[in-house]
Amino acid sequence: MESALGLIAEKGIQGLTIKNLSKKIGISEPAIYRHFDSKSSILLTILNNFKQMASMMSQMVLTFDGTAFEKIEFIFSKIIQLFIESPSYVSVIFSEEIFKNDIELKNKIIEVFDQNEQTIESIMRSGQEKGDVRSDIGSKNLALIVMGSLRFLVKQWDIKGKKHNLKLEGDQMLKSLKLIISNN
């Protein structure tokens, strides 16, 4: 998986081929086919790994006894840290073109997005019940604002060649999100 992610980082999602992967690892193409039957199965494994990480983070944050904003801040910072450390995840998670024609990949990314949306929405709903989060906007819409902000920030960083400080911009975005979601 590391080699596949590294290949994506070097050559983009289109550069992930069984041939290129076998060269990178230094094994034959048939050896890779013993583990993965296609590029899609490799991508599916990457998405499953990402989903598992998101599930663990979701469990951690939902049991954490903090304010809604502290929970959002935790999630936001961990995801940004993951993308900084493994930028090729951005190419996989946010590459809509690879999901359009592969129903299995499309369904897996929908699972990942739905899981993340449910986690954020739950945090927002809990924050509204405690009075921390504004209640004049629905928890689902607040979750979409948070997720959309993160997605745009990361995608912009990726498209512009990762030249600006994603952590710093993430911290600035969090300050703005706090103003948007807080009940002050």
PDB file of N, CA and C in Angstrom, residues 26-130:
ATOM      1  N   GLY A  26       9.707  -3.942  -7.311  1.00  0.00           N
ATOM      2  CA  GLY A  26      10.771  -4.838  -7.731  1.00  0.00           C
ATOM      3  C   GLY A  26      10.335  -6.296  -7.778  1.00  0.00           C
ATOM      4  N   ILE A  27       9.050  -6.497  -8.059  1.00  0.00           N
ATOM      5  CA  ILE A  27       8.535  -7.854  -8.220  1.00  0.00           C
ATOM      6  C   ILE A  27       7.778  -7.933  -9.539  1.00  0.00           C
ATOM      7  N   SER A  28       7.430  -9.135  -9.937  1.00  0.00           N
ATOM      8  CA  SER A  28       6.752  -9.304 -11.222  1.00  0.00           C
ATOM      9  C   SER A  28       5.284  -8.896 -11.124  1.00  0.00           C
ATOM     10  N   GLU A  29       4.713  -8.564 -12.273  1.00  0.00           N
ATOM     11  CA  GLU A  29       3.287  -8.238 -12.332  1.00  0.00           C
ATOM     12  C   GLU A  29       2.424  -9.393 -11.846  1.00  0.00           C
ATOM     13  N   PRO A  30       2.726 -10.661 -12.258  1.00  0.00           N
ATOM     14  CA  PRO A  30       1.911 -11.780 -11.744  1.00  0.00           C
ATOM     15  C   PRO A  30       1.936 -11.892 -10.216  1.00  0.00           C
ATOM     16  N   ALA A  31       3.061 -11.499  -9.598  1.00  0.00           N
ATOM     17  CA  ALA A  31       3.135 -11.545  -8.132  1.00  0.00           C
ATOM     18  C   ALA A  31       2.141 -10.563  -7.515  1.00  0.00           C
ATOM     19  N   ILE A  32       1.978  -9.403  -8.132  1.00  0.00           N
ATOM     20  CA  ILE A  32       1.001  -8.428  -7.632  1.00  0.00           C
ATOM     21  C   ILE A  32      -0.410  -8.956  -7.853  1.00  0.00           C
ATOM     22  N   TYR A  33      -0.623  -9.579  -8.999  1.00  0.00           N
ATOM     23  CA  TYR A  33      -1.961 -10.114  -9.299  1.00  0.00           C
ATOM     24  C   TYR A  33      -2.367 -11.240  -8.332  1.00  0.00           C
ATOM     25  N   ARG A  34      -1.414 -11.834  -7.647  1.00  0.00           N
ATOM     26  CA  ARG A  34      -1.776 -12.843  -6.632  1.00  0.00           C
ATOM     27  C   ARG A  34      -2.437 -12.186  -5.427  1.00  0.00           C
ATOM     28  N   HIS A  35      -2.185 -10.886  -5.226  1.00  0.00           N
ATOM     29  CA  HIS A  35      -2.748 -10.159  -4.090  1.00  0.00           C
ATOM     30  C   HIS A  35      -3.904  -9.245  -4.500  1.00  0.00           C
ATOM     31  N   PHE A  36      -3.794  -8.664  -5.675  1.00  0.00           N
ATOM     32  CA  PHE A  36      -4.797  -7.704  -6.163  1.00  0.00           C
ATOM     33  C   PHE A  36      -5.138  -8.052  -7.602  1.00  0.00           C
ATOM     34  N   ASP A  37      -6.416  -8.094  -7.909  1.00  0.00           N
ATOM     35  CA  ASP A  37      -6.792  -8.461  -9.273  1.00  0.00           C
ATOM     36  C   ASP A  37      -6.869  -7.268 -10.217  1.00  0.00           C
ATOM     37  N   SER A  38      -6.744  -6.049  -9.666  1.00  0.00           N
ATOM     38  CA  SER A  38      -6.831  -4.863 -10.521  1.00  0.00           C
ATOM     39  C   SER A  38      -6.381  -3.625  -9.761  1.00  0.00           C
ATOM     40  N   LYS A  39      -6.260  -2.551 -10.509  1.00  0.00           N
ATOM     41  CA  LYS A  39      -5.974  -1.248  -9.913  1.00  0.00           C
ATOM     42  C   LYS A  39      -7.101  -0.876  -8.951  1.00  0.00           C
ATOM     43  N   SER A  40      -8.326  -1.186  -9.319  1.00  0.00           N
ATOM     44  CA  SER A  40      -9.483  -0.874  -8.464  1.00  0.00           C
ATOM     45  C   SER A  40      -9.385  -1.567  -7.116  1.00  0.00           C
ATOM     46  N   SER A  41      -8.909  -2.808  -7.100  1.00  0.00           N
ATOM     47  CA  SER A  41      -8.805  -3.509  -5.818  1.00  0.00           C
ATOM     48  C   SER A  41      -7.721  -2.888  -4.933  1.00  0.00           C
ATOM     49  N   ILE A  42      -6.686  -2.349  -5.549  1.00  0.00           N
ATOM     50  CA  ILE A  42      -5.658  -1.631  -4.781  1.00  0.00           C
ATOM     51  C   ILE A  42      -6.268  -0.364  -4.182  1.00  0.00           C
ATOM     52  N   LEU A  43      -6.988   0.385  -5.013  1.00  0.00           N
ATOM     53  CA  LEU A  43      -7.627   1.610  -4.530  1.00  0.00           C
ATOM     54  C   LEU A  43      -8.664   1.301  -3.446  1.00  0.00           C
ATOM     55  N   LEU A  44      -9.379   0.208  -3.593  1.00  0.00           N
ATOM     56  CA  LEU A  44     -10.366  -0.202  -2.600  1.00  0.00           C
ATOM     57  C   LEU A  44      -9.683  -0.492  -1.262  1.00  0.00           C
ATOM     58  N   THR A  45      -8.529  -1.126  -1.314  1.00  0.00           N
ATOM     59  CA  THR A  45      -7.773  -1.396  -0.087  1.00  0.00           C
ATOM     60  C   THR A  45      -7.320  -0.093   0.566  1.00  0.00           C
ATOM     61  N   ILE A  46      -6.871   0.857  -0.233  1.00  0.00           N
ATOM     62  CA  ILE A  46      -6.468   2.163   0.299  1.00  0.00           C
ATOM     63  C   ILE A  46      -7.665   2.846   0.964  1.00  0.00           C
ATOM     64  N   LEU A  47      -8.821   2.807   0.294  1.00  0.00           N
ATOM     65  CA  LEU A  47     -10.030   3.418   0.861  1.00  0.00           C
ATOM     66  C   LEU A  47     -10.466   2.707   2.143  1.00  0.00           C
ATOM     67  N   ASN A  48     -10.341   1.382   2.175  1.00  0.00           N
ATOM     68  CA  ASN A  48     -10.681   0.647   3.394  1.00  0.00           C
ATOM     69  C   ASN A  48      -9.771   1.049   4.545  1.00  0.00           C
ATOM     70  N   ASN A  49      -8.481   1.220   4.261  1.00  0.00           N
ATOM     71  CA  ASN A  49      -7.550   1.679   5.296  1.00  0.00           C
ATOM     72  C   ASN A  49      -7.933   3.066   5.798  1.00  0.00           C
ATOM     73  N   PHE A  50      -8.269   3.951   4.868  1.00  0.00           N
ATOM     74  CA  PHE A  50      -8.670   5.308   5.247  1.00  0.00           C
ATOM     75  C   PHE A  50      -9.947   5.259   6.085  1.00  0.00           C
ATOM     76  N   LYS A  51     -10.895   4.409   5.687  1.00  0.00           N
ATOM     77  CA  LYS A  51     -12.149   4.288   6.432  1.00  0.00           C
ATOM     78  C   LYS A  51     -11.891   3.775   7.845  1.00  0.00           C
ATOM     79  N   GLN A  52     -10.984   2.820   7.998  1.00  0.00           N
ATOM     80  CA  GLN A  52     -10.646   2.310   9.323  1.00  0.00           C
ATOM     81  C   GLN A  52     -10.041   3.407  10.197  1.00  0.00           C
ATOM     82  N   MET A  53      -9.150   4.216   9.616  1.00  0.00           N
ATOM     83  CA  MET A  53      -8.570   5.331  10.367  1.00  0.00           C
ATOM     84  C   MET A  53      -9.660   6.311  10.778  1.00  0.00           C
ATOM     85  N   ALA A  54     -10.574   6.610   9.861  1.00  0.00           N
ATOM     86  CA  ALA A  54     -11.668   7.529  10.160  1.00  0.00           C
ATOM     87  C   ALA A  54     -12.581   6.957  11.242  1.00  0.00           C
ATOM     88  N   SER A  55     -12.818   5.658  11.221  1.00  0.00           N
ATOM     89  CA  SER A  55     -13.647   5.008  12.247  1.00  0.00           C
ATOM     90  C   SER A  55     -13.006   5.121  13.625  1.00  0.00           C
ATOM     91  N   MET A  56     -11.704   4.860  13.684  1.00  0.00           N
ATOM     92  CA  MET A  56     -11.000   4.980  14.963  1.00  0.00           C
ATOM     93  C   MET A  56     -11.047   6.408  15.477  1.00  0.00           C
ATOM     94  N   MET A  57     -10.841   7.366  14.575  1.00  0.00           N
ATOM     95  CA  MET A  57     -10.886   8.764  14.976  1.00  0.00           C
ATOM     96  C   MET A  57     -12.281   9.143  15.450  1.00  0.00           C
ATOM     97  N   SER A  58     -13.283   8.645  14.763  1.00  0.00           N
ATOM     98  CA  SER A  58     -14.667   8.920  15.133  1.00  0.00           C
ATOM     99  C   SER A  58     -14.964   8.393  16.531  1.00  0.00           C
ATOM    100  N   GLN A  59     -14.549   7.179  16.816  1.00  0.00           N
ATOM    101  CA  GLN A  59     -14.768   6.602  18.145  1.00  0.00           C
ATOM    102  C   GLN A  59     -14.046   7.410  19.220  1.00  0.00           C
ATOM    103  N   MET A  60     -12.820   7.815  18.918  1.00  0.00           N
ATOM    104  CA  MET A  60     -12.058   8.613  19.882  1.00  0.00           C
ATOM    105  C   MET A  60     -12.756   9.922  20.179  1.00  0.00           C
ATOM    106  N   VAL A  61     -13.200  10.601  19.137  1.00  0.00           N
ATOM    107  CA  VAL A  61     -13.760  11.930  19.319  1.00  0.00           C
ATOM    108  C   VAL A  61     -15.144  11.879  19.972  1.00  0.00           C
ATOM    109  N   LEU A  62     -15.910  10.850  19.665  1.00  0.00           N
ATOM    110  CA  LEU A  62     -17.251  10.758  20.247  1.00  0.00           C
ATOM    111  C   LEU A  62     -17.211  10.394  21.728  1.00  0.00           C
ATOM    112  N   THR A  63     -16.130   9.763  22.171  1.00  0.00           N
ATOM    113  CA  THR A  63     -16.007   9.440  23.600  1.00  0.00           C
ATOM    114  C   THR A  63     -15.234  10.517  24.362  1.00  0.00           C
ATOM    115  N   PHE A  64     -14.615  11.414  23.643  1.00  0.00           N
ATOM    116  CA  PHE A  64     -13.864  12.522  24.233  1.00  0.00           C
ATOM    117  C   PHE A  64     -14.836  13.510  24.855  1.00  0.00           C
ATOM    118  N   ASP A  65     -14.583  13.911  26.087  1.00  0.00           N
ATOM    119  CA  ASP A  65     -15.487  14.820  26.792  1.00  0.00           C
ATOM    120  C   ASP A  65     -15.019  16.263  26.619  1.00  0.00           C
ATOM    121  N   GLY A  66     -15.288  16.797  25.446  1.00  0.00           N
ATOM    122  CA  GLY A  66     -14.924  18.182  25.171  1.00  0.00           C
ATOM    123  C   GLY A  66     -16.094  18.890  24.518  1.00  0.00           C
ATOM    124  N   THR A  67     -15.894  20.144  24.203  1.00  0.00           N
ATOM    125  CA  THR A  67     -16.942  20.892  23.513  1.00  0.00           C
ATOM    126  C   THR A  67     -17.026  20.432  22.066  1.00  0.00           C
ATOM    127  N   ALA A  68     -18.096  20.798  21.436  1.00  0.00           N
ATOM    128  CA  ALA A  68     -18.265  20.448  20.019  1.00  0.00           C
ATOM    129  C   ALA A  68     -17.100  21.008  19.203  1.00  0.00           C
ATOM    130  N   PHE A  69     -16.717  22.239  19.476  1.00  0.00           N
ATOM    131  CA  PHE A  69     -15.632  22.830  18.699  1.00  0.00           C
ATOM    132  C   PHE A  69     -14.306  22.112  18.952  1.00  0.00           C
ATOM    133  N   GLU A  70     -14.046  21.705  20.198  1.00  0.00           N
ATOM    134  CA  GLU A  70     -12.804  20.965  20.483  1.00  0.00           C
ATOM    135  C   GLU A  70     -12.770  19.649  19.709  1.00  0.00           C
ATOM    136  N   LYS A  71     -13.926  19.021  19.571  1.00  0.00           N
ATOM    137  CA  LYS A  71     -14.002  17.774  18.809  1.00  0.00           C
ATOM    138  C   LYS A  71     -13.759  18.027  17.319  1.00  0.00           C
ATOM    139  N   ILE A  72     -14.355  19.093  16.794  1.00  0.00           N
ATOM    140  CA  ILE A  72     -14.144  19.448  15.383  1.00  0.00           C
ATOM    141  C   ILE A  72     -12.680  19.804  15.156  1.00  0.00           C
ATOM    142  N   GLU A  73     -12.126  20.548  16.080  1.00  0.00           N
ATOM    143  CA  GLU A  73     -10.716  20.933  15.988  1.00  0.00           C
ATOM    144  C   GLU A  73      -9.817  19.692  15.970  1.00  0.00           C
ATOM    145  N   PHE A  74     -10.128  18.707  16.797  1.00  0.00           N
ATOM    146  CA  PHE A  74      -9.352  17.466  16.837  1.00  0.00           C
ATOM    147  C   PHE A  74      -9.417  16.753  15.488  1.00  0.00           C
ATOM    148  N   ILE A  75     -10.623  16.563  14.979  1.00  0.00           N
ATOM    149  CA  ILE A  75     -10.799  15.872  13.694  1.00  0.00           C
ATOM    150  C   ILE A  75     -10.080  16.619  12.579  1.00  0.00           C
ATOM    151  N   PHE A  76     -10.335  17.913  12.500  1.00  0.00           N
ATOM    152  CA  PHE A  76      -9.754  18.754  11.456  1.00  0.00           C
ATOM    153  C   PHE A  76      -8.230  18.644  11.477  1.00  0.00           C
ATOM    154  N   SER A  77      -7.643  18.798  12.658  1.00  0.00           N
ATOM    155  CA  SER A  77      -6.174  18.791  12.751  1.00  0.00           C
ATOM    156  C   SER A  77      -5.604  17.417  12.432  1.00  0.00           C
ATOM    157  N   LYS A  78      -6.271  16.344  12.832  1.00  0.00           N
ATOM    158  CA  LYS A  78      -5.773  14.993  12.536  1.00  0.00           C
ATOM    159  C   LYS A  78      -5.849  14.684  11.045  1.00  0.00           C
ATOM    160  N   ILE A  79      -6.916  15.095  10.399  1.00  0.00           N
ATOM    161  CA  ILE A  79      -7.036  14.856   8.961  1.00  0.00           C
ATOM    162  C   ILE A  79      -5.994  15.670   8.195  1.00  0.00           C
ATOM    163  N   ILE A  80      -5.816  16.907   8.582  1.00  0.00           N
ATOM    164  CA  ILE A  80      -4.794  17.738   7.935  1.00  0.00           C
ATOM    165  C   ILE A  80      -3.415  17.133   8.140  1.00  0.00           C
ATOM    166  N   GLN A  81      -3.141  16.664   9.350  1.00  0.00           N
ATOM    167  CA  GLN A  81      -1.856  16.026   9.635  1.00  0.00           C
ATOM    168  C   GLN A  81      -1.660  14.791   8.760  1.00  0.00           C
ATOM    169  N   LEU A  82      -2.700  13.992   8.605  1.00  0.00           N
ATOM    170  CA  LEU A  82      -2.610  12.800   7.747  1.00  0.00           C
ATOM    171  C   LEU A  82      -2.300  13.194   6.307  1.00  0.00           C
ATOM    172  N   PHE A  83      -2.987  14.219   5.785  1.00  0.00           N
ATOM    173  CA  PHE A  83      -2.759  14.629   4.406  1.00  0.00           C
ATOM    174  C   PHE A  83      -1.375  15.235   4.224  1.00  0.00           C
ATOM    175  N   ILE A  84      -0.866  15.928   5.222  1.00  0.00           N
ATOM    176  CA  ILE A  84       0.498  16.470   5.138  1.00  0.00           C
ATOM    177  C   ILE A  84       1.506  15.326   5.109  1.00  0.00           C
ATOM    178  N   GLU A  85       1.297  14.329   5.966  1.00  0.00           N
ATOM    179  CA  GLU A  85       2.224  13.199   6.056  1.00  0.00           C
ATOM    180  C   GLU A  85       2.091  12.240   4.865  1.00  0.00           C
ATOM    181  N   SER A  86       0.881  12.095   4.334  1.00  0.00           N
ATOM    182  CA  SER A  86       0.628  11.190   3.204  1.00  0.00           C
ATOM    183  C   SER A  86      -0.227  11.904   2.164  1.00  0.00           C
ATOM    184  N   PRO A  87       0.359  12.849   1.426  1.00  0.00           N
ATOM    185  CA  PRO A  87      -0.428  13.660   0.497  1.00  0.00           C
ATOM    186  C   PRO A  87      -1.100  12.864  -0.620  1.00  0.00           C
ATOM    187  N   SER A  88      -0.621  11.672  -0.891  1.00  0.00           N
ATOM    188  CA  SER A  88      -1.257  10.886  -1.947  1.00  0.00           C
ATOM    189  C   SER A  88      -2.670  10.447  -1.568  1.00  0.00           C
ATOM    190  N   TYR A  89      -2.992  10.442  -0.271  1.00  0.00           N
ATOM    191  CA  TYR A  89      -4.373  10.165   0.136  1.00  0.00           C
ATOM    192  C   TYR A  89      -5.331  11.182  -0.487  1.00  0.00           C
ATOM    193  N   VAL A  90      -4.880  12.418  -0.636  1.00  0.00           N
ATOM    194  CA  VAL A  90      -5.726  13.455  -1.246  1.00  0.00           C
ATOM    195  C   VAL A  90      -6.109  13.036  -2.656  1.00  0.00           C
ATOM    196  N   SER A  91      -5.127  12.524  -3.400  1.00  0.00           N
ATOM    197  CA  SER A  91      -5.389  12.105  -4.780  1.00  0.00           C
ATOM    198  C   SER A  91      -6.393  10.970  -4.848  1.00  0.00           C
ATOM    199  N   VAL A  92      -6.407  10.120  -3.840  1.00  0.00           N
ATOM    200  CA  VAL A  92      -7.346   8.995  -3.838  1.00  0.00           C
ATOM    201  C   VAL A  92      -8.714   9.445  -3.330  1.00  0.00           C
ATOM    202  N   ILE A  93      -8.762  10.089  -2.190  1.00  0.00           N
ATOM    203  CA  ILE A  93     -10.030  10.444  -1.553  1.00  0.00           C
ATOM    204  C   ILE A  93     -10.809  11.472  -2.371  1.00  0.00           C
ATOM    205  N   PHE A  94     -10.120  12.427  -2.970  1.00  0.00           N
ATOM    206  CA  PHE A  94     -10.802  13.523  -3.671  1.00  0.00           C
ATOM    207  C   PHE A  94     -10.725  13.413  -5.188  1.00  0.00           C
ATOM    208  N   SER A  95     -10.551  12.230  -5.722  1.00  0.00           N
ATOM    209  CA  SER A  95     -10.497  12.039  -7.175  1.00  0.00           C
ATOM    210  C   SER A  95     -11.803  11.449  -7.675  1.00  0.00           C
ATOM    211  N   GLU A  96     -12.754  12.313  -7.885  1.00  0.00           N
ATOM    212  CA  GLU A  96     -14.077  11.878  -8.299  1.00  0.00           C
ATOM    213  C   GLU A  96     -14.061  11.100  -9.609  1.00  0.00           C
ATOM    214  N   GLU A  97     -13.121  11.429 -10.489  1.00  0.00           N
ATOM    215  CA  GLU A  97     -13.104  10.780 -11.799  1.00  0.00           C
ATOM    216  C   GLU A  97     -12.853   9.278 -11.697  1.00  0.00           C
ATOM    217  N   ILE A  98     -12.123   8.818 -10.675  1.00  0.00           N
ATOM    218  CA  ILE A  98     -11.870   7.382 -10.569  1.00  0.00           C
ATOM    219  C   ILE A  98     -13.075   6.627 -10.016  1.00  0.00           C
ATOM    220  N   PHE A  99     -14.011   7.350  -9.393  1.00  0.00           N
ATOM    221  CA  PHE A  99     -15.161   6.691  -8.788  1.00  0.00           C
ATOM    222  C   PHE A  99     -16.378   6.639  -9.704  1.00  0.00           C
ATOM    223  N   LYS A 100     -16.400   7.471 -10.711  1.00  0.00           N
ATOM    224  CA  LYS A 100     -17.578   7.565 -11.572  1.00  0.00           C
ATOM    225  C   LYS A 100     -17.902   6.253 -12.281  1.00  0.00           C
ATOM    226  N   ASN A 101     -16.889   5.551 -12.740  1.00  0.00           N
ATOM    227  CA  ASN A 101     -17.110   4.366 -13.555  1.00  0.00           C
ATOM    228  C   ASN A 101     -16.890   3.055 -12.817  1.00  0.00           C
ATOM    229  N   ASP A 102     -16.592   3.113 -11.534  1.00  0.00           N
ATOM    230  CA  ASP A 102     -16.378   1.899 -10.751  1.00  0.00           C
ATOM    231  C   ASP A 102     -17.316   1.931  -9.559  1.00  0.00           C
ATOM    232  N   ILE A 103     -18.387   1.170  -9.628  1.00  0.00           N
ATOM    233  CA  ILE A 103     -19.435   1.215  -8.620  1.00  0.00           C
ATOM    234  C   ILE A 103     -18.928   0.806  -7.241  1.00  0.00           C
ATOM    235  N   GLU A 104     -17.996  -0.155  -7.200  1.00  0.00           N
ATOM    236  CA  GLU A 104     -17.471  -0.602  -5.903  1.00  0.00           C
ATOM    237  C   GLU A 104     -16.668   0.511  -5.224  1.00  0.00           C
ATOM    238  N   LEU A 105     -15.808   1.187  -5.991  1.00  0.00           N
ATOM    239  CA  LEU A 105     -15.050   2.313  -5.439  1.00  0.00           C
ATOM    240  C   LEU A 105     -15.985   3.453  -5.053  1.00  0.00           C
ATOM    241  N   LYS A 106     -16.960   3.714  -5.908  1.00  0.00           N
ATOM    242  CA  LYS A 106     -17.927   4.781  -5.627  1.00  0.00           C
ATOM    243  C   LYS A 106     -18.672   4.499  -4.321  1.00  0.00           C
ATOM    244  N   ASN A 107     -19.119   3.275  -4.138  1.00  0.00           N
ATOM    245  CA  ASN A 107     -19.837   2.922  -2.911  1.00  0.00           C
ATOM    246  C   ASN A 107     -18.939   3.025  -1.679  1.00  0.00           C
ATOM    247  N   LYS A 108     -17.664   2.667  -1.826  1.00  0.00           N
ATOM    248  CA  LYS A 108     -16.744   2.752  -0.692  1.00  0.00           C
ATOM    249  C   LYS A 108     -16.486   4.202  -0.295  1.00  0.00           C
ATOM    250  N   ILE A 109     -16.300   5.080  -1.280  1.00  0.00           N
ATOM    251  CA  ILE A 109     -16.063   6.481  -0.935  1.00  0.00           C
ATOM    252  C   ILE A 109     -17.321   7.101  -0.345  1.00  0.00           C
ATOM    253  N   ILE A 110     -18.481   6.671  -0.795  1.00  0.00           N
ATOM    254  CA  ILE A 110     -19.735   7.136  -0.190  1.00  0.00           C
ATOM    255  C   ILE A 110     -19.800   6.700   1.272  1.00  0.00           C
ATOM    256  N   GLU A 111     -19.378   5.471   1.564  1.00  0.00           N
ATOM    257  CA  GLU A 111     -19.340   4.996   2.957  1.00  0.00           C
ATOM    258  C   GLU A 111     -18.436   5.884   3.804  1.00  0.00           C
ATOM    259  N   VAL A 112     -17.275   6.208   3.269  1.00  0.00           N
ATOM    260  CA  VAL A 112     -16.324   7.056   3.998  1.00  0.00           C
ATOM    261  C   VAL A 112     -16.940   8.432   4.247  1.00  0.00           C
ATOM    262  N   PHE A 113     -17.491   9.046   3.194  1.00  0.00           N
ATOM    263  CA  PHE A 113     -18.097  10.374   3.341  1.00  0.00           C
ATOM    264  C   PHE A 113     -19.270  10.344   4.312  1.00  0.00           C
ATOM    265  N   ASP A 114     -20.129   9.326   4.186  1.00  0.00           N
ATOM    266  CA  ASP A 114     -21.295   9.226   5.078  1.00  0.00           C
ATOM    267  C   ASP A 114     -20.874   9.062   6.529  1.00  0.00           C
ATOM    268  N   GLN A 115     -19.866   8.232   6.751  1.00  0.00           N
ATOM    269  CA  GLN A 115     -19.372   8.034   8.114  1.00  0.00           C
ATOM    270  C   GLN A 115     -18.865   9.341   8.707  1.00  0.00           C
ATOM    271  N   ASN A 116     -18.076  10.069   7.928  1.00  0.00           N
ATOM    272  CA  ASN A 116     -17.542  11.342   8.413  1.00  0.00           C
ATOM    273  C   ASN A 116     -18.658  12.362   8.637  1.00  0.00           C
ATOM    274  N   GLU A 117     -19.616  12.395   7.721  1.00  0.00           N
ATOM    275  CA  GLU A 117     -20.740  13.316   7.872  1.00  0.00           C
ATOM    276  C   GLU A 117     -21.548  12.989   9.130  1.00  0.00           C
ATOM    277  N   GLN A 118     -21.796  11.720   9.380  1.00  0.00           N
ATOM    278  CA  GLN A 118     -22.554  11.327  10.573  1.00  0.00           C
ATOM    279  C   GLN A 118     -21.818  11.704  11.849  1.00  0.00           C
ATOM    280  N   THR A 119     -20.511  11.531  11.854  1.00  0.00           N
ATOM    281  CA  THR A 119     -19.716  11.900  13.026  1.00  0.00           C
ATOM    282  C   THR A 119     -19.810  13.401  13.289  1.00  0.00           C
ATOM    283  N   ILE A 120     -19.579  14.205  12.260  1.00  0.00           N
ATOM    284  CA  ILE A 120     -19.614  15.666  12.425  1.00  0.00           C
ATOM    285  C   ILE A 120     -21.026  16.123  12.788  1.00  0.00           C
ATOM    286  N   GLU A 121     -22.011  15.539  12.132  1.00  0.00           N
ATOM    287  CA  GLU A 121     -23.401  15.917  12.419  1.00  0.00           C
ATOM    288  C   GLU A 121     -23.754  15.574  13.866  1.00  0.00           C
ATOM    289  N   SER A 122     -23.299  14.441  14.350  1.00  0.00           N
ATOM    290  CA  SER A 122     -23.542  14.050  15.739  1.00  0.00           C
ATOM    291  C   SER A 122     -22.895  15.035  16.706  1.00  0.00           C
ATOM    292  N   ILE A 123     -21.691  15.458  16.374  1.00  0.00           N
ATOM    293  CA  ILE A 123     -20.992  16.452  17.202  1.00  0.00           C
ATOM    294  C   ILE A 123     -21.783  17.760  17.213  1.00  0.00           C
ATOM    295  N   MET A 124     -22.254  18.187  16.055  1.00  0.00           N
ATOM    296  CA  MET A 124     -23.021  19.432  15.960  1.00  0.00           C
ATOM    297  C   MET A 124     -24.329  19.332  16.759  1.00  0.00           C
ATOM    298  N   ARG A 125     -25.006  18.221  16.605  1.00  0.00           N
ATOM    299  CA  ARG A 125     -26.290  18.019  17.305  1.00  0.00           C
ATOM    300  C   ARG A 125     -26.081  18.034  18.824  1.00  0.00           C
ATOM    301  N   SER A 126     -25.042  17.347  19.276  1.00  0.00           N
ATOM    302  CA  SER A 126     -24.715  17.334  20.702  1.00  0.00           C
ATOM    303  C   SER A 126     -24.357  18.737  21.190  1.00  0.00           C
ATOM    304  N   GLY A 127     -23.586  19.453  20.375  1.00  0.00           N
ATOM    305  CA  GLY A 127     -23.222  20.834  20.728  1.00  0.00           C
ATOM    306  C   GLY A 127     -24.434  21.743  20.788  1.00  0.00           C
ATOM    307  N   GLN A 128     -25.395  21.524  19.906  1.00  0.00           N
ATOM    308  CA  GLN A 128     -26.631  22.312  19.936  1.00  0.00           C
ATOM    309  C   GLN A 128     -27.432  22.016  21.203  1.00  0.00           C
ATOM    310  N   GLU A 129     -27.480  20.740  21.588  1.00  0.00           N
ATOM    311  CA  GLU A 129     -28.205  20.367  22.807  1.00  0.00           C
ATOM    312  C   GLU A 129     -27.572  20.976  24.046  1.00  0.00           C
ATOM    313  N   LYS A 130     -26.241  21.102  24.050  1.00  0.00           N
ATOM    314  CA  LYS A 130     -25.521  21.690  25.185  1.00  0.00           C
ATOM    315  C   LYS A 130     -25.488  23.216  25.124  1.00  0.00           C
TER     316      LYS A 130
END
